[in-house]
XYZ file of C-alpha atoms in Angstrom:
695
model
C 75.447 59.427 11.128
C 74.480 57.349 8.108
C 76.879 57.284 5.214
C 75.915 59.123 2.053
C 75.553 55.774 0.289
C 73.065 54.487 2.852
C 71.156 57.771 2.762
C 70.866 57.542 -0.989
C 69.926 53.877 -1.018
C 67.198 54.523 1.526
C 66.008 57.599 -0.330
C 65.816 55.784 -3.644
C 63.762 53.009 -2.124
C 61.502 55.555 -0.454
C 60.703 57.139 -3.796
C 59.434 53.784 -5.030
C 57.700 52.456 -1.964
C 55.517 55.456 -1.328
C 52.802 53.646 0.603
C 52.021 51.200 3.358
C 49.727 48.263 3.075
C 45.965 48.682 3.173
C 43.854 45.681 3.962
C 40.487 44.475 2.822
C 38.471 43.609 5.892
C 36.878 40.152 6.099
C 33.187 39.772 5.527
C 31.163 39.688 8.712
C 29.429 36.523 9.862
C 25.622 36.542 9.967
C 24.060 35.742 13.319
C 21.528 32.869 13.046
C 17.961 33.606 14.118
C 16.979 32.245 17.550
C 14.711 29.203 17.730
C 11.522 28.764 19.793
C 10.314 25.637 21.626
C 7.842 23.419 19.712
C 4.159 24.260 20.246
C 0.909 22.345 19.667
C -0.004 24.502 16.700
C 2.538 25.369 14.007
C 3.545 29.011 14.252
C 5.535 31.125 11.838
C 8.560 32.502 13.659
C 9.955 35.764 12.363
C 13.786 35.808 12.315
C 15.589 38.419 14.395
C 16.764 41.216 12.053
C 20.504 41.147 11.505
C 22.179 44.574 11.147
C 23.594 45.169 7.696
C 27.192 46.250 7.243
C 25.925 49.698 6.211
C 23.921 49.940 9.442
C 26.938 48.894 11.475
C 29.142 51.456 9.721
C 26.664 54.284 10.427
C 26.660 53.743 14.195
C 28.201 56.240 16.568
C 31.236 54.524 18.038
C 32.714 55.708 21.300
C 36.374 55.679 22.265
C 37.166 56.304 25.909
C 40.135 58.413 26.937
C 41.637 58.253 30.439
C 44.394 60.499 31.683
C 45.262 63.241 34.178
C 43.370 66.232 32.813
C 43.766 68.242 36.020
C 46.443 68.409 38.720
C 50.224 68.366 38.621
C 50.424 65.811 35.783
C 47.791 67.508 33.616
C 50.488 68.416 31.079
C 50.631 64.706 30.211
C 46.899 64.101 29.954
C 46.016 67.285 28.090
C 48.686 66.690 25.468
C 47.644 63.063 25.094
C 43.968 63.974 24.734
C 44.740 66.631 22.116
C 46.632 64.194 19.927
C 43.947 61.526 20.348
C 41.373 64.075 19.142
C 43.526 64.908 16.116
C 43.855 61.243 15.168
C 40.146 60.565 15.666
C 39.222 63.553 13.470
C 41.561 62.358 10.716
C 40.169 58.826 11.016
C 36.543 59.975 10.737
C 37.327 62.089 7.681
C 39.205 59.264 5.988
C 36.839 56.371 6.727
C 33.422 58.019 6.984
C 32.910 56.395 10.378
C 31.668 58.384 13.365
C 33.958 57.888 16.360
C 33.341 60.077 19.407
C 35.667 60.517 22.389
C 34.409 60.092 25.949
C 36.810 61.868 28.323
C 37.709 60.667 31.794
C 39.967 62.610 34.180
C 41.739 60.053 36.399
C 43.975 62.691 38.059
C 46.737 60.030 37.803
C 45.143 58.616 40.971
C 44.425 54.862 41.069
C 41.215 55.233 43.100
C 39.810 57.939 40.840
C 40.917 55.942 37.816
C 38.969 52.893 38.971
C 35.776 54.975 39.225
C 36.337 56.353 35.697
C 36.927 52.827 34.376
C 33.687 51.592 35.957
C 31.821 54.451 34.261
C 33.362 53.536 30.920
C 32.503 49.836 31.108
C 28.900 50.719 31.952
C 28.547 52.487 28.572
C 28.050 49.720 25.980
C 28.886 52.092 23.105
C 32.506 52.475 24.297
C 34.422 49.870 22.290
C 37.986 50.686 23.312
C 39.875 52.918 25.747
C 43.112 54.844 25.213
C 44.758 55.139 28.617
C 45.434 55.332 31.479
C 48.677 57.318 31.512
C 50.204 56.297 34.868
C 51.194 52.757 35.859
C 49.463 53.022 39.237
C 46.182 53.770 37.432
C 46.754 51.000 34.892
C 47.120 48.576 37.799
C 43.842 49.627 39.407
C 41.836 49.579 36.157
C 43.096 46.338 34.589
C 40.621 44.098 36.510
C 37.685 46.407 35.744
C 38.289 46.391 31.994
C 39.070 42.673 31.881
C 35.791 41.795 33.614
C 33.887 43.853 31.016
C 35.860 42.544 28.016
C 36.787 46.135 27.134
C 40.134 46.656 25.402
C 42.389 49.404 26.752
C 45.722 50.536 25.321
C 48.106 52.605 27.388
C 50.226 55.295 25.744
C 52.547 55.695 28.749
C 52.211 53.068 31.525
C 55.656 51.447 31.614
C 55.700 49.320 34.816
C 57.050 45.958 33.674
C 54.605 43.735 35.571
C 51.575 45.205 33.772
C 52.139 42.791 30.878
C 53.835 40.058 32.894
C 51.486 38.219 32.793
C 49.018 41.011 31.931
C 45.358 40.561 30.999
C 43.531 39.622 27.800
C 42.162 43.167 27.332
C 45.239 45.264 28.207
C 47.575 46.207 25.346
C 50.852 48.100 25.630
C 52.392 49.390 22.353
C 55.418 50.900 24.137
C 58.424 49.284 25.877
C 58.639 48.636 29.619
C 60.632 49.857 32.602
C 62.767 46.765 32.243
C 63.948 48.261 28.941
C 64.176 51.748 30.457
C 66.228 50.721 33.476
C 68.702 48.880 31.246
C 68.986 51.909 28.937
C 69.598 54.299 31.839
C 72.018 52.000 33.659
C 74.081 51.399 30.519
C 74.345 55.158 29.931
C 75.244 55.920 33.552
C 77.863 53.170 33.758
C 79.406 53.105 30.288
C 79.183 56.773 29.234
C 78.868 58.908 32.352
C 81.075 56.738 34.593
C 78.724 57.079 37.585
C 80.083 55.679 40.878
C 77.553 57.171 43.325
C 73.825 57.716 42.681
C 71.042 59.336 44.679
C 67.614 58.067 43.630
C 64.231 59.625 44.395
C 60.805 58.053 43.814
C 57.321 59.461 44.378
C 55.748 56.317 45.910
C 53.742 55.526 42.758
C 53.956 51.984 41.400
C 55.595 53.414 38.266
C 58.360 55.169 40.206
C 58.951 52.468 42.814
C 59.139 49.708 40.192
C 61.532 51.636 37.975
C 63.827 52.685 40.825
C 63.847 49.123 42.194
C 65.032 47.767 38.844
C 67.560 50.534 38.204
C 68.988 50.369 41.744
C 69.588 46.637 41.382
C 71.465 47.015 38.077
C 73.597 49.914 39.332
C 74.437 48.125 42.595
C 75.504 45.048 40.615
C 77.707 47.405 38.596
C 79.482 48.591 41.750
C 77.650 51.912 42.108
C 76.973 53.242 45.606
C 73.226 53.980 45.759
C 71.250 56.026 48.277
C 67.515 56.440 48.007
C 64.729 58.778 49.153
C 60.948 58.616 48.926
C 58.566 61.578 48.580
C 54.828 62.018 48.027
C 53.242 63.602 44.964
C 51.978 66.425 47.191
C 55.381 67.722 48.392
C 56.561 71.127 47.198
C 59.909 71.614 48.968
C 62.863 69.408 48.051
C 65.662 71.311 49.764
C 66.305 68.442 52.207
C 66.561 66.008 49.263
C 69.089 68.305 47.608
C 71.099 68.522 50.856
C 71.142 64.729 51.235
C 72.199 64.146 47.625
C 75.121 66.571 47.941
C 76.163 65.063 51.278
C 76.169 61.610 49.675
C 78.633 62.816 47.021
C 76.277 61.654 44.285
C 77.508 61.856 40.692
C 73.873 61.726 39.585
C 70.490 62.541 41.091
C 67.751 60.432 39.493
C 64.135 61.476 40.125
C 61.359 59.123 39.000
C 58.585 61.717 39.234
C 55.438 62.540 37.296
C 54.477 65.949 38.688
C 55.790 68.812 36.560
C 56.238 71.260 39.430
C 58.241 68.758 41.484
C 60.682 68.039 38.666
C 61.449 71.732 38.223
C 61.671 72.472 41.948
C 64.247 69.758 42.633
C 66.356 70.936 39.668
C 66.350 74.517 40.965
C 67.033 73.597 44.595
C 69.920 71.308 43.634
C 71.604 74.155 41.732
C 70.839 76.668 44.492
C 72.769 74.480 46.927
C 75.732 74.264 44.555
C 75.218 70.756 43.170
C 77.476 70.291 40.145
C 76.529 66.736 39.258
C 74.052 65.250 36.797
C 70.277 65.573 37.016
C 68.566 62.594 35.367
C 64.866 61.952 34.691
C 62.936 59.036 33.170
C 60.015 59.468 30.762
C 57.945 61.495 33.241
C 60.388 64.352 32.631
C 59.702 64.770 28.915
C 57.850 68.056 29.356
C 58.682 71.592 28.317
C 56.717 72.927 31.285
C 59.165 71.971 34.013
C 62.078 72.962 31.755
C 60.621 76.438 31.429
C 60.092 76.657 35.196
C 63.599 75.450 36.033
C 65.287 77.725 33.494
C 69.084 77.423 33.539
C 68.845 74.706 36.220
C 67.339 72.346 33.604
C 70.296 72.667 31.237
C 72.202 69.418 30.734
C 69.531 67.190 32.281
C 69.262 63.730 30.724
C 65.786 62.357 29.963
C 64.782 58.966 28.591
C 61.574 58.326 26.707
C 59.739 55.274 25.347
C 58.722 56.713 21.976
C 60.135 59.076 19.340
C 59.610 62.817 19.646
C 56.880 63.604 17.066
C 58.622 66.905 16.278
C 61.398 64.842 14.659
C 59.175 62.509 12.614
C 58.280 63.690 9.100
C 55.257 61.382 8.807
C 53.791 63.005 11.931
C 53.787 66.430 10.238
C 50.066 66.574 9.311
C 49.057 65.492 12.831
C 51.511 67.892 14.462
C 50.157 70.738 12.358
C 46.579 69.969 13.404
C 47.567 69.793 17.048
C 49.469 73.075 16.845
C 46.519 74.794 15.166
C 43.937 73.520 17.675
C 45.853 73.283 20.953
C 49.469 74.452 21.274
C 52.485 75.029 19.094
C 54.658 73.462 21.790
C 54.366 69.754 22.560
C 56.531 66.828 23.532
C 56.564 63.074 23.079
C 53.597 62.143 25.286
C 51.169 63.437 22.662
C 52.845 61.609 19.806
C 52.739 58.337 21.746
C 49.039 58.866 22.518
C 48.239 59.585 18.883
C 50.162 56.466 17.856
C 48.205 54.444 20.435
C 44.905 55.875 19.164
C 45.961 54.977 15.607
C 46.314 51.328 16.672
C 42.931 51.363 18.431
C 41.240 52.991 15.428
C 42.818 50.465 13.096
C 41.082 47.715 15.091
C 37.768 49.606 14.932
C 38.130 49.944 11.154
C 38.757 46.205 10.840
C 35.635 45.404 12.852
C 33.504 47.948 10.985
C 34.585 46.406 7.683
C 33.615 42.987 9.030
C 30.207 44.290 10.122
C 30.941 43.452 13.748
C 30.959 46.586 15.901
C 31.594 44.931 19.265
C 34.059 44.945 22.140
C 34.956 41.307 21.495
C 35.850 42.030 17.875
C 38.074 44.949 18.893
C 39.946 42.797 21.433
C 40.469 40.121 18.788
C 41.536 42.636 16.138
C 44.063 44.223 18.501
C 45.571 40.840 19.356
C 46.035 40.199 15.616
C 47.493 43.651 14.857
C 50.468 43.475 12.505
C 51.391 46.914 11.162
C 54.599 47.430 9.217
C 54.576 51.097 10.169
C 52.493 53.833 11.798
C 52.519 57.640 11.610
C 55.104 57.622 14.423
C 57.330 55.464 12.225
C 57.047 52.375 14.467
C 55.862 48.870 13.554
C 53.272 47.181 15.789
C 52.807 43.544 16.695
C 51.869 42.280 20.150
C 53.607 39.369 21.839
C 53.059 37.556 25.153
C 51.003 39.555 27.632
C 49.902 41.841 24.759
C 53.260 43.592 25.076
C 54.644 45.255 21.937
C 57.403 43.255 20.283
C 60.652 45.215 20.072
C 60.819 48.871 20.976
C 63.488 50.787 22.864
C 63.974 53.959 24.893
C 65.537 57.036 23.382
C 67.929 59.297 25.274
C 67.615 63.086 25.215
C 69.512 65.948 26.830
C 68.100 69.371 27.566
C 69.968 72.093 25.696
C 68.851 75.712 25.273
C 65.428 74.963 26.703
C 64.672 72.035 24.379
C 65.196 68.280 24.036
C 68.087 67.099 21.872
C 68.097 63.453 20.758
C 71.361 61.759 21.749
C 70.553 58.159 20.902
C 67.653 55.926 19.963
C 66.034 54.361 16.941
C 65.476 56.788 14.092
C 61.690 56.849 14.002
C 61.280 57.963 10.418
C 62.983 57.438 7.093
C 62.971 61.184 6.563
C 64.538 62.026 9.922
C 68.159 62.801 9.079
C 71.102 64.745 10.359
C 72.243 67.695 8.277
C 75.032 66.579 5.985
C 77.921 68.670 4.749
C 78.373 68.379 0.986
C 78.397 71.450 -1.220
C 78.082 69.776 -4.606
C 74.992 69.013 -6.665
C 73.991 65.343 -6.786
C 71.877 64.078 -9.654
C 69.249 61.369 -9.786
C 68.136 60.202 -13.201
C 64.480 59.622 -13.986
C 63.203 57.596 -16.955
C 59.531 57.336 -17.778
C 56.882 58.105 -20.415
C 56.415 61.866 -20.106
C 54.575 62.134 -23.443
C 52.275 59.839 -25.392
C 49.486 57.512 -24.358
C 51.205 56.363 -21.147
C 52.245 59.857 -20.025
C 49.798 59.625 -17.107
C 52.162 57.050 -15.587
C 55.411 58.935 -16.103
C 54.113 62.375 -15.101
C 52.658 61.059 -11.839
C 55.827 59.103 -11.036
C 58.033 62.109 -11.736
C 55.860 64.349 -9.551
C 56.100 62.054 -6.546
C 59.837 61.601 -7.116
C 60.260 65.384 -7.077
C 58.192 65.740 -3.898
C 60.334 63.130 -2.150
C 63.557 64.754 -3.358
C 62.365 68.119 -2.031
C 61.646 66.645 1.412
C 64.975 64.817 1.372
C 66.886 68.000 0.582
C 65.104 69.894 3.360
C 65.846 67.174 5.914
C 69.475 66.487 5.010
C 70.747 69.811 3.708
C 71.980 68.099 0.544
C 71.278 69.370 -2.955
C 69.806 66.581 -5.054
C 68.443 67.352 -8.506
C 66.397 65.140 -10.814
C 67.488 64.736 -14.413
C 64.235 63.702 -16.104
C 64.185 61.935 -19.479
C 61.199 60.903 -21.612
C 61.465 57.290 -22.808
C 57.951 57.338 -24.382
C 57.627 53.760 -22.973
C 59.478 52.743 -26.144
C 62.452 50.357 -25.742
C 64.482 51.924 -28.553
C 63.984 55.456 -27.255
C 64.652 54.208 -23.726
C 68.020 52.748 -24.734
C 69.135 56.057 -26.258
C 67.989 57.965 -23.168
C 69.764 55.498 -20.872
C 73.027 55.966 -22.762
C 72.709 59.726 -22.361
C 72.028 59.474 -18.624
C 74.835 56.958 -18.081
C 77.282 59.370 -19.720
C 76.545 61.999 -17.046
C 79.025 61.228 -14.251
C 77.022 63.271 -11.732
C 74.039 60.895 -11.970
C 74.440 58.422 -9.078
C 71.219 56.434 -9.375
C 68.227 56.206 -11.724
C 64.525 55.903 -10.923
C 62.864 53.996 -13.760
C 62.059 52.945 -16.370
C 58.317 52.415 -15.970
C 57.589 49.774 -18.626
C 59.090 46.277 -18.696
C 59.995 46.526 -22.375
C 62.117 49.604 -21.593
C 63.642 47.973 -18.525
C 64.764 45.110 -20.785
C 66.452 47.415 -23.286
C 68.176 49.576 -20.652
C 69.455 46.884 -18.273
C 72.664 46.216 -20.306
C 73.379 49.950 -20.657
C 73.185 50.638 -16.918
C 75.059 47.443 -16.022
C 77.963 48.404 -18.283
C 78.113 51.841 -16.620
C 77.819 50.454 -13.078
C 74.802 52.721 -12.570
C 72.076 51.540 -10.200
C 68.502 51.813 -11.444
C 65.344 51.028 -9.492
C 62.074 50.500 -11.293
C 58.835 51.705 -9.749
C 56.621 49.687 -12.105
C 58.389 47.126 -14.365
C 56.803 43.825 -13.352
C 57.962 41.317 -16.025
C 59.211 38.328 -14.023
C 62.365 37.619 -16.045
C 63.843 41.058 -15.297
C 65.168 39.737 -11.975
C 65.550 36.120 -13.070
C 68.548 36.259 -13.183
C 68.651 40.077 -13.387
C 71.762 42.264 -13.271
C 73.834 43.613 -10.343
C 72.707 47.200 -10.990
C 68.951 46.592 -11.439
C 66.744 46.704 -8.344
C 63.017 45.980 -8.156
C 61.287 46.858 -4.845
C 57.868 45.710 -6.124
C 56.441 42.221 -6.832
C 56.500 40.538 -10.250
C 54.001 39.357 -12.850
C 54.425 35.885 -11.434
C 52.790 37.240 -8.275
C 50.257 39.264 -10.270
C 49.170 36.365 -12.498
C 48.643 34.133 -9.457
C 46.601 36.858 -7.721
C 44.422 37.423 -10.780
C 43.951 33.707 -11.513
C 42.950 32.959 -7.914
C 40.364 35.769 -8.004
C 38.972 34.709 -11.386
C 38.739 31.041 -10.422
C 37.831 31.081 -6.740
C 35.702 34.235 -6.494
C 34.365 35.044 -9.956
C 33.972 31.439 -11.149
C 35.357 32.200 -14.624
C 35.067 29.348 -17.168
C 35.884 31.239 -20.379
C 38.336 34.128 -20.795
C 39.281 36.440 -23.655
C 42.774 37.892 -23.232
C 44.263 40.878 -25.052
C 47.932 41.982 -25.003
C 49.615 44.978 -26.631
C 52.762 43.171 -27.867
C 54.968 44.744 -25.189
C 57.175 42.394 -23.177
C 55.197 43.359 -20.067
C 51.848 42.437 -21.585
C 52.994 39.307 -23.421
C 54.787 37.934 -20.365
C 51.857 38.564 -18.041
C 49.271 37.098 -20.430
C 51.494 34.048 -21.059
C 51.679 33.323 -17.340
C 48.006 33.989 -16.645
C 46.830 31.965 -19.646
C 48.858 28.971 -18.499
C 47.373 29.021 -14.985
C 43.802 29.442 -16.229
C 44.155 26.731 -18.900
C 45.565 24.298 -16.326
C 42.431 24.959 -14.255
C 40.141 24.104 -17.186
C 39.289 27.631 -18.349
C 38.733 28.032 -22.115
C 41.018 30.878 -23.227
C 40.917 32.907 -26.448
C 43.600 35.490 -27.142
C 44.155 38.555 -29.313
C 47.146 40.814 -29.936
C 47.063 44.533 -30.730
C 49.639 47.288 -31.156
C 49.995 50.320 -28.901
C 48.982 52.528 -31.844
C 45.500 51.052 -32.458
C 42.448 53.172 -31.677
C 39.503 50.943 -32.681
C 38.745 47.782 -30.719
C 35.285 46.977 -32.060
C 36.520 43.755 -33.691
C 38.079 42.683 -30.379
C 34.769 43.316 -28.637
C 32.923 41.303 -31.298
C 35.338 38.374 -30.923
C 35.122 38.384 -27.116
C 31.323 38.289 -27.208
C 31.325 35.562 -29.859
C 33.641 33.499 -27.640
C 31.120 33.725 -24.795
C 33.828 35.072 -22.506
C 32.988 35.500 -18.830
C 35.885 37.953 -18.581
C 37.835 40.173 -20.972
C 41.370 40.759 -19.698
C 43.385 43.553 -21.335
C 47.081 43.842 -20.458
C 47.458 47.392 -21.818
C 49.408 50.483 -20.851
C 47.847 53.171 -23.060
C 45.112 55.097 -21.278
C 43.028 55.751 -24.398
C 43.042 52.089 -25.395
C 41.820 50.904 -22.004
C 38.857 53.272 -22.119
C 38.009 52.592 -25.761
C 37.780 48.820 -25.305
C 35.593 49.263 -22.221
C 33.181 51.514 -24.137
C 33.056 49.333 -27.264
C 32.418 46.203 -25.221
C 29.400 47.819 -23.553
C 28.178 49.321 -26.861
C 28.005 45.798 -28.295
C 26.047 44.544 -25.303
C 28.781 42.716 -23.437
C 27.625 42.160 -19.856
C 30.578 40.170 -18.585
C 33.617 41.256 -16.566
C 36.277 43.734 -17.716
C 39.599 43.086 -15.968
C 42.852 45.081 -16.070
C 46.300 44.552 -14.521
C 48.373 47.381 -12.987
C 48.456 49.421 -16.198
C 44.781 50.170 -15.563
C 45.244 52.029 -12.273
C 44.491 55.421 -13.796
C 41.616 57.835 -13.293
C 42.052 59.080 -16.876
C 40.677 56.029 -18.682
C 37.949 55.698 -16.043
C 36.823 59.246 -16.778
C 36.899 58.580 -20.528
C 34.962 55.318 -20.257
C 32.341 56.721 -17.908
C 29.655 54.169 -16.988
C 31.435 51.530 -19.059
C 34.229 51.485 -16.459
C 31.881 50.625 -13.607
C 32.616 47.231 -12.065
C 36.040 46.771 -13.694
C 38.578 44.862 -11.592
C 42.147 46.216 -11.418
C 45.218 44.755 -9.694
C 48.173 46.795 -8.508
C 51.608 46.050 -7.033
C 51.583 48.732 -4.302
C 49.018 50.348 -2.005
C 47.052 53.422 -3.078
C 48.777 56.371 -1.322
C 45.389 58.058 -0.852
C 44.586 55.340 1.722
C 47.860 55.544 3.665
C 47.998 58.105 6.515
C 51.811 58.135 6.599
C 51.791 59.296 2.970
C 49.882 62.458 3.901
C 52.810 64.941 3.779
C 53.818 63.624 0.338
C 50.238 63.547 -0.946
C 49.601 67.117 0.212
C 52.735 68.392 -1.515
C 51.885 66.546 -4.709
C 48.329 67.892 -4.704
C 49.598 71.447 -4.191
C 52.287 71.246 -6.865
C 50.660 69.014 -9.494
C 47.157 67.571 -9.150
C 44.670 66.583 -6.477
C 43.871 63.421 -8.460
C 46.510 60.713 -8.354
C 46.754 56.951 -8.107
């Protein structure tokens, strides 16, 4: 269990970093027109039309799905397909693309799977395949997909050799049986003290490979191992149960994939009086066989290669969709399939943005995948053999008809054990809740409250927010900070929002030993050298000025700039840094200073136009001022570029400015949560409690 300090540190950071990165896709390359051989008379050759990015984006894109949709392992395939559908629907709604699923039932049979794969590769509109589910089918389909250059990602094939060496088109975002066998062996040897094991495999490449690896490790550990082999068609395991009991096995391990077989062996072992341990690998993560086995399933250990989506807060919107459309009961196979589809769809989105809807682009995009997180709470980057880097198996035990997590990586920041503490814990919040910058403070406070609510529900703690209005004024902020610091129940502070207030409050919080984390103070000197109690989980104006300057110089070709700052330490510091970089690059810079109380910027507009400025840059924080300058610039005929730093990421001034806001560039130090799927549960709560419009 995490300590309360670690829980709070993680929580405080989570309040600030409420998004994951969104990328701008590269511009697509234009295909040159083909040439014709020279002829006796000069002919005009019409170039081959090149599809526009809009045309590429409007295409129907097909995603193939392979899995066992019928037969004894249908519980795996049906759950996987349902979650893939949920993720595709969410993707289409979010991106405006049109991805359709082509279903293929491989019956978890390698021969059938090969036929399905051949049908998929023959359809040129299928750009990527999610599946197969069983290692024996992955083996049979790898050559088919490789020959066609069609990427396929498995959500559940774990046989180690599939990515050793693997193929250029096969991607596995889950760990292997090498990892699983080590996890199981360590648990059997170090925790359960197993000395005799009886192992059963169902003759599939998945089961044989896993049992081979596990048997070797256990034998090296001094365990006596006996082994039996069955087919996937058998229905009576009484002789297996008799043999296991006769062998004096501490544990019976069954590497099976057929739901009915798993339950039958459990029941027949108990019927014959077996008192030892029943142990299943990932094929046993199914509520179906547990229900069939009843009391005989109790105490069974099960390993799995991905987190249970029921335990992952960021999976909530996908779980809810699945429950509404398919079944309220589901296990980890579906979550892993949805996670795999998310990776495939991410590659499709990259290629669509580049104007290159092709199989080759998808393969390339998958190979370059580098995701810090996913809805399942797992990062993704592929290493040698297109095998996921990192990853581990989790260990579950069946209790009261369900799966209880015993060990494994916590898949989500919001997954937490219930903690026992009866007191009320306070978090301070400082921000502009009134005045011209209230749009910043009110939105920040709303998201902080949403995150606190989720935290309390997950942990059982009782955290309250003590909110204070600093009016984005350093003098008011200092008084507020002193009041918050005097409250001994306040353990950490979120805020302030403006750099000038961060400057005035740093000494107050340092003297009180009270940690404070800013969600939006970007002035570089605040952490150079900083104080031991001030934490900034966002980049600085040094980063922002370099980003803006590079865009102005390299993309916009700016030669003259007119810069406006509002006399706050944030604005002055940012403009100082940006002006220096632009001047060093030969840009002519004019500059003006205003107060945060001014309401008329017509003279600023006149000066900017007289200076012949390519760009007007306004480092402001007051919503009304940003809109007013935009309008007055356009009223005076300015047709250059209006450019705002992070203070301009507000729908309010855009609404006020109307058409005058069109084309404005804005930088920001964090992703827009509207574009981040893992922010969905927080966004939904915020929209319900506060406003559907937020930045």
